PDB file of C-alpha atoms in Angstrom:
ATOM      1  CA  MET Z  93      -3.371 -24.530 -13.469  1.00 61.00           C
ATOM      2  CA  GLN Z  94      -5.126 -21.492 -12.180  1.00 73.00           C
ATOM      3  CA  SER Z  95      -6.906 -19.301 -14.665  1.00 83.00           C
ATOM      4  CA  PHE Z  96      -6.965 -15.561 -14.249  1.00 88.00           C
ATOM      5  CA  ASP Z  97      -9.144 -12.683 -15.634  1.00 86.00           C
ATOM      6  CA  THR Z  98      -8.051  -9.777 -17.704  1.00 91.00           C
ATOM      7  CA  PRO Z  99      -7.423  -6.527 -15.674  1.00 91.00           C
ATOM      8  CA  PRO Z 100     -10.389  -4.166 -15.923  1.00 93.00           C
ATOM      9  CA  PRO Z 101      -9.842  -0.815 -17.572  1.00 94.00           C
ATOM     10  CA  ALA Z 102      -8.482   1.859 -15.218  1.00 94.00           C
ATOM     11  CA  ARG Z 103     -10.244   5.376 -14.912  1.00 94.00           C
ATOM     12  CA  LYS Z 104      -8.367   8.624 -14.539  1.00 95.00           C
ATOM     13  CA  VAL Z 105      -9.892  10.525 -11.653  1.00 95.00           C
ATOM     14  CA  GLY Z 106      -9.292  14.053 -10.375  1.00 94.00           C
ATOM     15  CA  ALA Z 107      -6.777  15.158  -7.531  1.00 94.00           C
ATOM     16  CA  GLY Z 108      -9.623  15.784  -5.104  1.00 93.00           C
ATOM     17  CA  ARG Z 109     -10.488  12.020  -5.163  1.00 96.00           C
ATOM     18  CA  GLY Z 110      -7.426  11.210  -3.022  1.00 96.00           C
ATOM     19  CA  TRP Z 111      -9.133  12.986  -0.102  1.00 96.00           C
ATOM     20  CA  ARG Z 112     -12.417  11.331  -0.852  1.00 96.00           C
ATOM     21  CA  TRP Z 113     -10.762   7.922  -0.814  1.00 97.00           C
ATOM     22  CA  CYS Z 114      -9.758   8.433   2.878  1.00 97.00           C
ATOM     23  CA  VAL Z 115     -13.136   9.889   3.922  1.00 96.00           C
ATOM     24  CA  GLU Z 116     -14.988   6.920   2.148  1.00 96.00           C
ATOM     25  CA  ALA Z 117     -12.487   4.581   4.029  1.00 97.00           C
ATOM     26  CA  PHE Z 118     -13.412   6.264   7.307  1.00 96.00           C
ATOM     27  CA  TYR Z 119     -17.201   5.779   6.618  1.00 96.00           C
ATOM     28  CA  ILE Z 120     -16.628   2.024   6.207  1.00 97.00           C
ATOM     29  CA  VAL Z 121     -14.256   1.713   9.321  1.00 96.00           C
ATOM     30  CA  ARG Z 122     -16.625   3.550  11.478  1.00 95.00           C
ATOM     31  CA  GLU Z 123     -19.560   0.917  10.807  1.00 95.00           C
ATOM     32  CA  GLN Z 124     -17.816  -1.726  12.843  1.00 96.00           C
ATOM     33  CA  PRO Z 125     -14.891   0.118  14.499  1.00 95.00           C
ATOM     34  CA  LEU Z 126     -14.328  -2.390  17.252  1.00 95.00           C
ATOM     35  CA  THR Z 127     -13.757  -5.177  14.914  1.00 96.00           C
ATOM     36  CA  TRP Z 128     -11.568  -3.266  12.540  1.00 97.00           C
ATOM     37  CA  VAL Z 129      -9.527  -2.485  15.666  1.00 95.00           C
ATOM     38  CA  LEU Z 130      -9.279  -6.096  16.439  1.00 96.00           C
ATOM     39  CA  LEU Z 131      -8.098  -7.098  12.997  1.00 96.00           C
ATOM     40  CA  THR Z 132      -5.548  -4.424  13.075  1.00 95.00           C
ATOM     41  CA  LEU Z 133      -4.179  -5.358  16.682  1.00 95.00           C
ATOM     42  CA  VAL Z 134      -4.008  -9.039  15.403  1.00 96.00           C
ATOM     43  CA  TYR Z 135      -2.272  -8.051  12.389  1.00 96.00           C
ATOM     44  CA  LEU Z 136       0.207  -5.813  13.946  1.00 93.00           C
ATOM     45  CA  MET Z 137       1.116  -8.351  16.455  1.00 95.00           C
ATOM     46  CA  ILE Z 138       1.587 -11.014  13.722  1.00 95.00           C
ATOM     47  CA  HIS Z 139       3.749  -8.602  11.821  1.00 93.00           C
ATOM     48  CA  PHE Z 140       5.888  -7.692  15.111  1.00 93.00           C
ATOM     49  CA  VAL Z 141       6.341 -11.479  15.723  1.00 95.00           C
ATOM     50  CA  ILE Z 142       7.599 -12.051  12.285  1.00 94.00           C
ATOM     51  CA  ASN Z 143       9.924  -9.012  12.291  1.00 91.00           C
ATOM     52  CA  LEU Z 144      11.566 -10.884  15.375  1.00 92.00           C
ATOM     53  CA  VAL Z 145      12.861 -13.690  13.122  1.00 91.00           C
ATOM     54  CA  PRO Z 146      16.615 -12.963  12.645  1.00 90.00           C
ATOM     55  CA  PHE Z 147      17.899 -12.093   8.969  1.00 87.00           C
ATOM     56  CA  ILE Z 148      14.716 -13.135   7.185  1.00 91.00           C
ATOM     57  CA  GLY Z 149      11.908 -11.514   9.164  1.00 91.00           C
ATOM     58  CA  GLY Z 150      11.752  -8.464   6.934  1.00 89.00           C
ATOM     59  CA  LEU Z 151      11.657 -10.574   3.882  1.00 91.00           C
ATOM     60  CA  ILE Z 152       8.915 -12.726   5.291  1.00 93.00           C
ATOM     61  CA  GLY Z 153       6.811  -9.511   6.378  1.00 93.00           C
ATOM     62  CA  ALA Z 154       7.226  -8.031   2.775  1.00 92.00           C
ATOM     63  CA  VAL Z 155       6.180 -11.245   0.988  1.00 94.00           C
ATOM     64  CA  ILE Z 156       3.169 -12.130   2.994  1.00 95.00           C
ATOM     65  CA  GLY Z 157       2.056  -8.372   3.160  1.00 95.00           C
ATOM     66  CA  PRO Z 158      -0.145  -8.540   0.160  1.00 96.00           C
ATOM     67  CA  VAL Z 159      -1.799 -11.536   1.672  1.00 97.00           C
ATOM     68  CA  PHE Z 160      -3.061  -9.425   4.501  1.00 97.00           C
ATOM     69  CA  ALA Z 161      -3.591  -6.493   2.141  1.00 96.00           C
ATOM     70  CA  GLY Z 162      -5.998  -8.609   0.047  1.00 96.00           C
ATOM     71  CA  ALA Z 163      -7.856  -9.804   3.290  1.00 97.00           C
ATOM     72  CA  PHE Z 164      -8.368  -6.114   4.237  1.00 97.00           C
ATOM     73  CA  VAL Z 165      -9.725  -5.179   1.050  1.00 97.00           C
ATOM     74  CA  MET Z 166     -12.147  -8.247   0.962  1.00 97.00           C
ATOM     75  CA  ALA Z 167     -13.250  -7.310   4.512  1.00 97.00           C
ATOM     76  CA  ALA Z 168     -13.869  -3.761   3.329  1.00 97.00           C
ATOM     77  CA  ARG Z 169     -16.045  -5.040   0.532  1.00 96.00           C
ATOM     78  CA  LYS Z 170     -17.873  -7.346   2.851  1.00 96.00           C
ATOM     79  CA  SER Z 171     -18.539  -4.535   5.587  1.00 96.00           C
ATOM     80  CA  GLU Z 172     -19.734  -2.177   2.667  1.00 95.00           C
ATOM     81  CA  ARG Z 173     -22.217  -4.936   1.649  1.00 94.00           C
ATOM     82  CA  GLY Z 174     -23.585  -4.784   5.242  1.00 94.00           C
ATOM     83  CA  GLU Z 175     -22.106  -8.086   6.403  1.00 96.00           C
ATOM     84  CA  GLU Z 176     -20.701  -8.602   9.881  1.00 96.00           C
ATOM     85  CA  LEU Z 177     -16.882  -8.862   9.971  1.00 97.00           C
ATOM     86  CA  GLU Z 178     -15.071 -11.547  12.085  1.00 96.00           C
ATOM     87  CA  LEU Z 179     -11.650 -12.259  13.022  1.00 95.00           C
ATOM     88  CA  GLY Z 180     -11.408 -14.989  10.469  1.00 95.00           C
ATOM     89  CA  ASP Z 181     -11.676 -12.293   7.653  1.00 97.00           C
ATOM     90  CA  LEU Z 182      -8.020 -11.277   8.518  1.00 96.00           C
ATOM     91  CA  PHE Z 183      -6.885 -14.683   7.060  1.00 96.00           C
ATOM     92  CA  ALA Z 184      -9.136 -14.699   3.946  1.00 96.00           C
ATOM     93  CA  GLY Z 185      -6.214 -14.205   1.733  1.00 95.00           C
ATOM     94  CA  PHE Z 186      -4.489 -17.306   3.045  1.00 95.00           C
ATOM     95  CA  ARG Z 187      -7.718 -19.270   2.635  1.00 93.00           C
ATOM     96  CA  LEU Z 188      -8.797 -18.224  -0.888  1.00 91.00           C
ATOM     97  CA  MET Z 189      -5.767 -17.120  -2.812  1.00 91.00           C
ATOM     98  CA  PRO Z 190      -2.477 -17.464  -0.961  1.00 92.00           C
ATOM     99  CA  GLY Z 191      -0.248 -18.180  -3.997  1.00 94.00           C
ATOM    100  CA  PRO Z 192      -1.070 -15.288  -6.210  1.00 95.00           C
ATOM    101  CA  LEU Z 193      -0.814 -12.733  -3.316  1.00 96.00           C
ATOM    102  CA  LEU Z 194       2.388 -14.109  -2.026  1.00 96.00           C
ATOM    103  CA  GLN Z 195       3.684 -13.782  -5.682  1.00 96.00           C
ATOM    104  CA  VAL Z 196       2.690 -10.238  -5.735  1.00 96.00           C
ATOM    105  CA  GLY Z 197       4.837  -9.855  -2.446  1.00 95.00           C
ATOM    106  CA  ALA Z 198       7.665 -11.525  -4.018  1.00 96.00           C
ATOM    107  CA  ILE Z 199       7.565  -9.353  -7.160  1.00 95.00           C
ATOM    108  CA  PHE Z 200       7.148  -6.203  -5.392  1.00 94.00           C
ATOM    109  CA  PHE Z 201      10.119  -6.962  -2.940  1.00 94.00           C
ATOM    110  CA  ALA Z 202      12.402  -7.709  -5.960  1.00 94.00           C
ATOM    111  CA  LEU Z 203      11.233  -4.493  -7.702  1.00 92.00           C
ATOM    112  CA  MET Z 204      12.169  -2.428  -4.597  1.00 90.00           C
ATOM    113  CA  ALA Z 205      15.401  -4.180  -4.340  1.00 90.00           C
ATOM    114  CA  ALA Z 206      16.237  -3.443  -8.019  1.00 90.00           C
ATOM    115  CA  ALA Z 207      15.092   0.194  -7.543  1.00 86.00           C
ATOM    116  CA  MET Z 208      17.419   0.622  -4.664  1.00 85.00           C
ATOM    117  CA  LEU Z 209      20.221  -0.988  -6.612  1.00 87.00           C
ATOM    118  CA  ILE Z 210      19.669   1.188  -9.498  1.00 83.00           C
ATOM    119  CA  VAL Z 211      19.466   4.382  -7.539  1.00 78.00           C
ATOM    120  CA  GLY Z 212      22.836   3.215  -5.768  1.00 77.00           C
ATOM    121  CA  VAL Z 213      24.514   2.604  -9.108  1.00 79.00           C
ATOM    122  CA  ALA Z 214      23.414   5.909 -10.606  1.00 73.00           C
ATOM    123  CA  GLY Z 215      24.989   7.574  -7.504  1.00 69.00           C
ATOM    124  CA  VAL Z 216      28.264   5.725  -7.803  1.00 70.00           C
ATOM    125  CA  SER Z 217      28.324   6.429 -11.656  1.00 69.00           C
ATOM    126  CA  THR Z 218      28.521  10.108 -10.984  1.00 63.00           C
ATOM    127  CA  GLY Z 219      31.859   9.588  -9.390  1.00 53.00           C
ATOM    128  CA  MET Z 220      30.787  11.857  -6.439  1.00 53.00           C
ATOM    129  CA  MET Z 221      29.903   9.148  -3.948  1.00 51.00           C
ATOM    130  CA  SER Z 222      33.283   7.845  -3.968  1.00 49.00           C
ATOM    131  CA  GLY Z 223      34.590  11.246  -3.549  1.00 55.00           C
ATOM    132  CA  MET Z 224      32.354  11.695  -0.433  1.00 51.00           C
ATOM    133  CA  ALA Z 225      33.703   8.590   0.741  1.00 49.00           C
ATOM    134  CA  SER Z 226      37.379   9.624   0.552  1.00 51.00           C
ATOM    135  CA  GLY Z 227      36.607  12.923   2.033  1.00 55.00           C
ATOM    136  CA  HIS Z 228      37.713  14.783  -1.259  1.00 52.00           C
ATOM    137  CA  LEU Z 229      34.720  17.143  -1.332  1.00 48.00           C
ATOM    138  CA  ALA Z 230      35.227  18.177   2.309  1.00 50.00           C
ATOM    139  CA  ILE Z 231      39.017  18.451   1.827  1.00 49.00           C
ATOM    140  CA  ASP Z 232      38.405  20.698  -1.260  1.00 52.00           C
ATOM    141  CA  GLY Z 233      36.258  22.889   0.767  1.00 50.00           C
ATOM    142  CA  LYS Z 234      33.142  21.961  -1.124  1.00 55.00           C
ATOM    143  CA  PRO Z 235      30.765  20.755   1.791  1.00 58.00           C
ATOM    144  CA  ALA Z 236      27.841  22.435  -0.052  1.00 55.00           C
ATOM    145  CA  ALA Z 237      28.440  20.266  -3.128  1.00 56.00           C
ATOM    146  CA  ALA Z 238      28.347  17.176  -0.997  1.00 56.00           C
ATOM    147  CA  GLY Z 239      25.134  18.222   0.556  1.00 63.00           C
ATOM    148  CA  GLY Z 240      23.608  18.930  -2.716  1.00 67.00           C
ATOM    149  CA  PHE Z 241      24.620  15.495  -4.029  1.00 64.00           C
ATOM    150  CA  VAL Z 242      22.999  13.908  -1.166  1.00 70.00           C
ATOM    151  CA  ALA Z 243      19.792  15.888  -1.694  1.00 76.00           C
ATOM    152  CA  VAL Z 244      19.635  14.811  -5.247  1.00 74.00           C
ATOM    153  CA  LEU Z 245      20.105  11.311  -4.418  1.00 74.00           C
ATOM    154  CA  LEU Z 246      17.490  11.301  -1.882  1.00 78.00           C
ATOM    155  CA  LEU Z 247      15.151  13.027  -4.275  1.00 81.00           C
ATOM    156  CA  MET Z 248      15.970  10.349  -6.906  1.00 80.00           C
ATOM    157  CA  MET Z 249      15.395   7.524  -4.379  1.00 81.00           C
ATOM    158  CA  SER Z 250      11.901   9.037  -3.287  1.00 82.00           C
ATOM    159  CA  LEU Z 251      10.981   9.486  -6.842  1.00 85.00           C
ATOM    160  CA  VAL Z 252      11.900   5.892  -7.798  1.00 85.00           C
ATOM    161  CA  MET Z 253      10.407   4.484  -4.735  1.00 86.00           C
ATOM    162  CA  PHE Z 254       7.090   6.333  -5.297  1.00 88.00           C
ATOM    163  CA  VAL Z 255       6.904   4.994  -8.930  1.00 88.00           C
ATOM    164  CA  VAL Z 256       7.585   1.458  -7.724  1.00 90.00           C
ATOM    165  CA  SER Z 257       4.973   1.561  -4.959  1.00 92.00           C
ATOM    166  CA  LEU Z 258       2.314   2.555  -7.542  1.00 94.00           C
ATOM    167  CA  SER Z 259       2.987  -0.661  -9.101  1.00 94.00           C
ATOM    168  CA  TYR Z 260       1.721  -2.183  -5.531  1.00 95.00           C
ATOM    169  CA  TRP Z 261      -0.837  -0.098  -4.470  1.00 96.00           C
ATOM    170  CA  PHE Z 262      -3.811  -1.675  -6.626  1.00 97.00           C
ATOM    171  CA  ALA Z 263      -2.156  -4.930  -6.995  1.00 96.00           C
ATOM    172  CA  PRO Z 264      -3.506  -6.964  -4.010  1.00 96.00           C
ATOM    173  CA  SER Z 265      -7.159  -5.447  -4.633  1.00 96.00           C
ATOM    174  CA  LEU Z 266      -6.826  -6.542  -8.362  1.00 96.00           C
ATOM    175  CA  VAL Z 267      -5.702 -10.285  -7.402  1.00 96.00           C
ATOM    176  CA  ALA Z 268      -8.114 -10.515  -4.433  1.00 95.00           C
ATOM    177  CA  LEU Z 269     -11.306  -8.810  -6.109  1.00 95.00           C
ATOM    178  CA  GLU Z 270     -10.754  -9.148  -9.828  1.00 94.00           C
ATOM    179  CA  ASN Z 271      -8.835 -12.421 -10.088  1.00 94.00           C
ATOM    180  CA  VAL Z 272      -6.090 -10.890 -12.069  1.00 95.00           C
ATOM    181  CA  SER Z 273      -2.772 -12.679 -12.268  1.00 95.00           C
ATOM    182  CA  PRO Z 274       0.034 -11.368 -10.002  1.00 96.00           C
ATOM    183  CA  TRP Z 275       2.253  -9.794 -12.810  1.00 95.00           C
ATOM    184  CA  GLN Z 276      -0.820  -8.436 -14.813  1.00 96.00           C
ATOM    185  CA  ALA Z 277      -2.091  -6.837 -11.528  1.00 96.00           C
ATOM    186  CA  ILE Z 278       1.426  -5.214 -10.799  1.00 96.00           C
ATOM    187  CA  LEU Z 279       1.426  -4.051 -14.510  1.00 96.00           C
ATOM    188  CA  ALA Z 280      -2.170  -2.747 -14.286  1.00 96.00           C
ATOM    189  CA  SER Z 281      -1.565  -0.983 -10.967  1.00 97.00           C
ATOM    190  CA  LEU Z 282       1.451   0.765 -12.417  1.00 96.00           C
ATOM    191  CA  ARG Z 283      -0.351   2.093 -15.405  1.00 96.00           C
ATOM    192  CA  ALA Z 284      -3.337   3.235 -13.149  1.00 96.00           C
ATOM    193  CA  GLY Z 285      -0.895   4.724 -10.684  1.00 95.00           C
ATOM    194  CA  LEU Z 286       0.819   6.829 -13.328  1.00 95.00           C
ATOM    195  CA  SER Z 287      -2.423   8.028 -14.689  1.00 95.00           C
ATOM    196  CA  ASN Z 288      -3.756   8.950 -11.173  1.00 96.00           C
ATOM    197  CA  TRP Z 289      -0.438   9.870  -9.418  1.00 94.00           C
ATOM    198  CA  LEU Z 290      -1.989  13.203  -8.324  1.00 95.00           C
ATOM    199  CA  PRO Z 291      -4.819  11.818  -6.244  1.00 96.00           C
ATOM    200  CA  MET Z 292      -2.662   8.982  -4.969  1.00 94.00           C
ATOM    201  CA  LEU Z 293      -0.200  11.642  -3.847  1.00 93.00           C
ATOM    202  CA  VAL Z 294      -3.084  13.531  -2.096  1.00 96.00           C
ATOM    203  CA  ALA Z 295      -4.248  10.497  -0.369  1.00 96.00           C
ATOM    204  CA  GLY Z 296      -0.745   9.769   0.696  1.00 93.00           C
ATOM    205  CA  LEU Z 297      -0.312  13.317   2.184  1.00 95.00           C
ATOM    206  CA  VAL Z 298      -3.746  13.082   4.041  1.00 96.00           C
ATOM    207  CA  LEU Z 299      -2.745   9.744   5.494  1.00 95.00           C
ATOM    208  CA  GLY Z 300       0.680  11.028   6.500  1.00 94.00           C
ATOM    209  CA  LEU Z 301      -1.056  14.001   8.134  1.00 95.00           C
ATOM    210  CA  LEU Z 302      -3.572  11.670  10.244  1.00 93.00           C
ATOM    211  CA  LEU Z 303      -0.520   9.687  11.241  1.00 93.00           C
ATOM    212  CA  ILE Z 304       0.823  12.562  13.248  1.00 92.00           C
ATOM    213  CA  PRO Z 305      -2.037  12.641  15.868  1.00 91.00           C
ATOM    214  CA  ALA Z 306      -2.162   8.791  15.723  1.00 89.00           C
ATOM    215  CA  MET Z 307       1.596   8.710  16.844  1.00 89.00           C
ATOM    216  CA  LEU Z 308       1.028  11.291  19.602  1.00 88.00           C
ATOM    217  CA  THR Z 309      -1.358   8.913  21.443  1.00 84.00           C
ATOM    218  CA  LEU Z 310       1.544   6.573  22.092  1.00 80.00           C
ATOM    219  CA  GLY Z 311       0.798   4.422  19.014  1.00 77.00           C
ATOM    220  CA  LEU Z 312      -2.774   3.822  20.097  1.00 84.00           C
ATOM    221  CA  GLY Z 313      -4.067   5.842  17.344  1.00 87.00           C
ATOM    222  CA  LEU Z 314      -2.583   3.415  14.836  1.00 89.00           C
ATOM    223  CA  LEU Z 315      -5.466   0.928  15.759  1.00 89.00           C
ATOM    224  CA  LEU Z 316      -7.755   3.375  14.004  1.00 91.00           C
ATOM    225  CA  TRP Z 317      -5.163   4.874  11.560  1.00 95.00           C
ATOM    226  CA  CYS Z 318      -4.118   1.520  10.053  1.00 94.00           C
ATOM    227  CA  PRO Z 319      -7.688   0.182   8.976  1.00 95.00           C
ATOM    228  CA  ILE Z 320      -8.464   3.540   7.361  1.00 96.00           C
ATOM    229  CA  ALA Z 321      -5.192   3.262   5.484  1.00 96.00           C
ATOM    230  CA  PHE Z 322      -5.959  -0.445   4.373  1.00 95.00           C
ATOM    231  CA  VAL Z 323      -9.330   0.446   3.439  1.00 97.00           C
ATOM    232  CA  THR Z 324      -8.111   3.422   1.382  1.00 97.00           C
ATOM    233  CA  ALA Z 325      -6.544   0.809  -0.800  1.00 96.00           C
ATOM    234  CA  TYR Z 326     -10.240  -0.643  -1.290  1.00 97.00           C
ATOM    235  CA  THR Z 327     -11.972   2.869  -1.833  1.00 97.00           C
ATOM    236  CA  SER Z 328      -9.379   3.852  -4.408  1.00 97.00           C
ATOM    237  CA  TRP Z 329      -9.576   0.484  -6.203  1.00 97.00           C
ATOM    238  CA  LYS Z 330     -13.374   0.717  -6.590  1.00 95.00           C
ATOM    239  CA  ASP Z 331     -13.157   4.444  -7.737  1.00 96.00           C
ATOM    240  CA  VAL Z 332     -10.335   3.606 -10.507  1.00 96.00           C
ATOM    241  CA  PHE Z 333     -11.248   0.052 -11.355  1.00 95.00           C
ATOM    242  CA  GLY Z 334     -14.592  -0.889  -9.840  1.00 82.00           C
ATOM    243  CA  GLN Z 335     -18.038   0.569 -10.112  1.00 67.00           C
ATOM    244  CA  PRO Z 336     -17.976   3.624  -7.913  1.00 51.00           C
ATOM    245  CA  GLN Z 337     -20.970   4.031  -5.625  1.00 55.00           C
ATOM    246  CA  PRO Z 338     -22.384   7.086  -3.919  1.00 51.00           C
ATOM    247  CA  ALA Z 339     -20.325   7.716  -0.671  1.00 47.00           C
ATOM    248  CA  ALA Z 340     -22.163   7.246   2.695  1.00 45.00           C
ATOM    249  CA  GLN Z 341     -23.513  10.367   4.483  1.00 44.00           C
ATOM    250  CA  LEU Z 342     -22.611  11.584   7.776  1.00 39.00           C
TER     251      LEU Z 342
END
């Protein structure tokens, strides 16, 4: 039976660190940009093929996602150490610890499904969803109430999904770099995410803004945006759980 280590203590960092995570990720990617583009291209091709599988393609992609996420953070640490990256690094998760990383994917998928179910049940319990379905709100001349209910439901869903995503963000890094068990990694990620929700929100907004010009290049910009996003998971883990080092200079 595989033995695991105890999750390291998490630090609480300032909101501005979210921006620095993205910047430091860029510094790492720019050292070997062509290799990062190659890794991303192959990953996106694999992801595209998997999603072509009828019915279960999305499930397979969700479960194996942390295996690739773990590979990207291991590649980031390797690159930061000055070592040369190679295509095989994309499959490091499958070589070194496929079981724990696959379990992270399965747990996260289950949490997401449960979160969606909870939000749905909460909406039905108000009695307004059934009213909307039967047209009562519109007939009674209350379209504004229907719109308000939808807005509240979407807000609830966004909030729940954000909290659940916190349980995943650090988990692949904790499993791949700290040898933490899947469930403990999920819990440690959630605790660290709740303590650092503001810098994580900042990092998410920065990556979201960077995604706009990436998409304007007919998607070609994703070949640079994706590795920066993946490596941001590494730089944030290093800041919150690892031993921070001075950022590289331009």
